PDB file of C-alpha atoms in Angstrom:
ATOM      1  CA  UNK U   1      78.907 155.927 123.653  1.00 82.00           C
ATOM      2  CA  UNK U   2      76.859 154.198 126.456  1.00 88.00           C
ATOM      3  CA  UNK U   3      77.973 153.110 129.324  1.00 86.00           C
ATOM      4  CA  UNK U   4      77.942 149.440 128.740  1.00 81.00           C
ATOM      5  CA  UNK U   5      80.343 150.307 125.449  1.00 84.00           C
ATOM      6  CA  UNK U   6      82.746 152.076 127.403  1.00 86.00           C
ATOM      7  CA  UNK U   7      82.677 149.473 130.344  1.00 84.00           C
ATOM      8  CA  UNK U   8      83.518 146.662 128.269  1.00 83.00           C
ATOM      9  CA  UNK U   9      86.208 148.003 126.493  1.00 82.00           C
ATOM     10  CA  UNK U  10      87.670 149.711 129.584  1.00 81.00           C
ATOM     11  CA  UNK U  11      87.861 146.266 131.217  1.00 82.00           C
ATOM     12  CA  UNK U  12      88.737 144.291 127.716  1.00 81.00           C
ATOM     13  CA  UNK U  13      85.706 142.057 128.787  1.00 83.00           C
ATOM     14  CA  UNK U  14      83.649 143.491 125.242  1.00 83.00           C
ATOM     15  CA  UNK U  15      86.785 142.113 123.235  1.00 83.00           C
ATOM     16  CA  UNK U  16      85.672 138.381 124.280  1.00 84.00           C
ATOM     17  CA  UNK U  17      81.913 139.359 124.158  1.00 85.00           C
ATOM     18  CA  UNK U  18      80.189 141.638 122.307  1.00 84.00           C
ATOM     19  CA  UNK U  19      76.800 141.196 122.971  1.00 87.00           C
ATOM     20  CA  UNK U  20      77.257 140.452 126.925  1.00 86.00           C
ATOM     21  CA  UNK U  21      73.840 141.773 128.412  1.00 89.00           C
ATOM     22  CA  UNK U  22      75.122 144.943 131.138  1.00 88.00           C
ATOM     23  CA  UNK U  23      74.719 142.608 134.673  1.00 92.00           C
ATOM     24  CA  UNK U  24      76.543 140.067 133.185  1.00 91.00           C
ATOM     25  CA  UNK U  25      79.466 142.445 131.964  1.00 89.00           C
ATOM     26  CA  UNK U  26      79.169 144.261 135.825  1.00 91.00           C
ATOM     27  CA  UNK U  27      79.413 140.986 137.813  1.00 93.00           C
ATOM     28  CA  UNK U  28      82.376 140.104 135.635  1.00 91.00           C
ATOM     29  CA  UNK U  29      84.321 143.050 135.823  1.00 91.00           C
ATOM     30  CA  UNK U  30      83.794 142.582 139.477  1.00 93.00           C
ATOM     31  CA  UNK U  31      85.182 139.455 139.991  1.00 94.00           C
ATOM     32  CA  UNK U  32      87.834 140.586 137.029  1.00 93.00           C
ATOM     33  CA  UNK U  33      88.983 143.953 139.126  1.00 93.00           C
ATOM     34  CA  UNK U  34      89.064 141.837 142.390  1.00 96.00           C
ATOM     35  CA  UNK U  35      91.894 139.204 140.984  1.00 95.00           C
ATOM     36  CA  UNK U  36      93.613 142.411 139.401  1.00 94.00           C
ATOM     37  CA  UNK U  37      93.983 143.731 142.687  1.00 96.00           C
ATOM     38  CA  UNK U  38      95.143 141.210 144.167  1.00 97.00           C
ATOM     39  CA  UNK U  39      97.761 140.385 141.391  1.00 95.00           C
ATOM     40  CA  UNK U  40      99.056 144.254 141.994  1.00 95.00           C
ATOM     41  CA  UNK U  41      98.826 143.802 145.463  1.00 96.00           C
ATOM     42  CA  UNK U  42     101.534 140.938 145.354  1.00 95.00           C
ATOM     43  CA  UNK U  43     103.519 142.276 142.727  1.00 94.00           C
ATOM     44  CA  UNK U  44     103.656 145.632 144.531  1.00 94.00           C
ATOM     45  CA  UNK U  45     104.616 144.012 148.016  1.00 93.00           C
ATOM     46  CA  UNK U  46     107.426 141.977 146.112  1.00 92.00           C
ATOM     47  CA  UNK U  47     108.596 145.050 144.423  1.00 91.00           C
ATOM     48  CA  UNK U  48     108.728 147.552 147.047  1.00 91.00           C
ATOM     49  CA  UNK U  49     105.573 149.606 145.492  1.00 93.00           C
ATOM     50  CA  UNK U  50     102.881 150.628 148.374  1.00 94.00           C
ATOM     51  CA  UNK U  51     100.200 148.331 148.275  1.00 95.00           C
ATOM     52  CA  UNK U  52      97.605 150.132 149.535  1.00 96.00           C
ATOM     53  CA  UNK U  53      98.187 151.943 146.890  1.00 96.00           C
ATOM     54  CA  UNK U  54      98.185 149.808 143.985  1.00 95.00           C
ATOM     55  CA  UNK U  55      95.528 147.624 145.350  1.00 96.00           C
ATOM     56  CA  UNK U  56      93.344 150.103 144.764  1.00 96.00           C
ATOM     57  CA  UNK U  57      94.756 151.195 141.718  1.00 94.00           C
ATOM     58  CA  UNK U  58      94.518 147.394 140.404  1.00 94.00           C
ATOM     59  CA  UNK U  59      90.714 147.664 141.949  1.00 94.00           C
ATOM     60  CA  UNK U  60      90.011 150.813 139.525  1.00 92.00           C
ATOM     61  CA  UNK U  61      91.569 150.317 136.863  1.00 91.00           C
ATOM     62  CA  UNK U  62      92.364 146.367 135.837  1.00 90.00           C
ATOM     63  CA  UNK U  63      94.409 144.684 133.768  1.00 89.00           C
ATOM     64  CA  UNK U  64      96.064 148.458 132.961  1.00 90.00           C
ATOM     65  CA  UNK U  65      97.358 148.661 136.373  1.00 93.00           C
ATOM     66  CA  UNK U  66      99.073 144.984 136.082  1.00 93.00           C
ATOM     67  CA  UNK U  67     100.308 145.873 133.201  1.00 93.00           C
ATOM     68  CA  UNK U  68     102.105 149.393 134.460  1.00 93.00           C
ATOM     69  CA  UNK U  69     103.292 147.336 137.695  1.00 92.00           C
ATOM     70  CA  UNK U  70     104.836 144.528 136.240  1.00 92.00           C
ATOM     71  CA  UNK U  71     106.647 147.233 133.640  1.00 93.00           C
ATOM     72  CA  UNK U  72     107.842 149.304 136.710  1.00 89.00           C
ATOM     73  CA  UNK U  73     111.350 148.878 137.864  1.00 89.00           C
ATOM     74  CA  UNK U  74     111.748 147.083 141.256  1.00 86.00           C
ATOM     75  CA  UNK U  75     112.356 149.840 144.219  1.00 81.00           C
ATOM     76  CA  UNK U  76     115.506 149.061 146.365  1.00 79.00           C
ATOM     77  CA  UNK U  77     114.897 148.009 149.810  1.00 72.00           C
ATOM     78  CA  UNK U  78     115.101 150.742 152.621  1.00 64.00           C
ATOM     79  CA  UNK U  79     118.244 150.959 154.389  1.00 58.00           C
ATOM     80  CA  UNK U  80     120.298 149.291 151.700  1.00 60.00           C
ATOM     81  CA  UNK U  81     122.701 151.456 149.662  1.00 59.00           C
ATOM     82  CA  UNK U  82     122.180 151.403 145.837  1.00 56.00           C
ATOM     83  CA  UNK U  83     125.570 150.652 144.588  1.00 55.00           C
ATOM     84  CA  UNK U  84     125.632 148.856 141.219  1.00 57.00           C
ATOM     85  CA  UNK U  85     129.481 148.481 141.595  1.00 56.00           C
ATOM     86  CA  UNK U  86     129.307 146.050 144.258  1.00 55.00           C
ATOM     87  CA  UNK U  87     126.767 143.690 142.452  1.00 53.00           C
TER      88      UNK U  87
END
């Protein structure tokens, strides 16, 4: 397996385009990984994940991380008891 294989199906990009020439499939998964993080950035914040974290997590690895964030329960908030009686 080359690297240009295993690059487009890591990011999903070779799914939409097989024969996408290796800068073009680089510069997209770029600009792809850069929204990702930024999409697990907010959900993390929202959700009470680190973000530092999952940015870079969302940076690395995609659409995967999204995925495992948004499927993640949301953390309770510091300070606040976790009583499921009282909601």
């Amino acid at each position: 397996m080359t690297f240009d294989v295993f690059l487009g199906y890591f990011t999903g990009l070779r799914l939409l385009a097989p024969d996408m020439s290796l800068d073009t499939l680089l510069r997209t998964a770029l600009i792809v990984h850069t929204c990702d993080a930024v999409m697990c950035r907010l959900f993390a914040h929202n959700n009470g994940h680190p973000k530092n974290l999952w940015t870079l997590l969302g940076f690395g690895f995609g659409i995967w991380a999204v995925a495992l964030l948004l499927l993640l329960p949301r953390r309770p908030e510091a300070g606040t008891p976790h009583d499921s009686a009282t909601t």
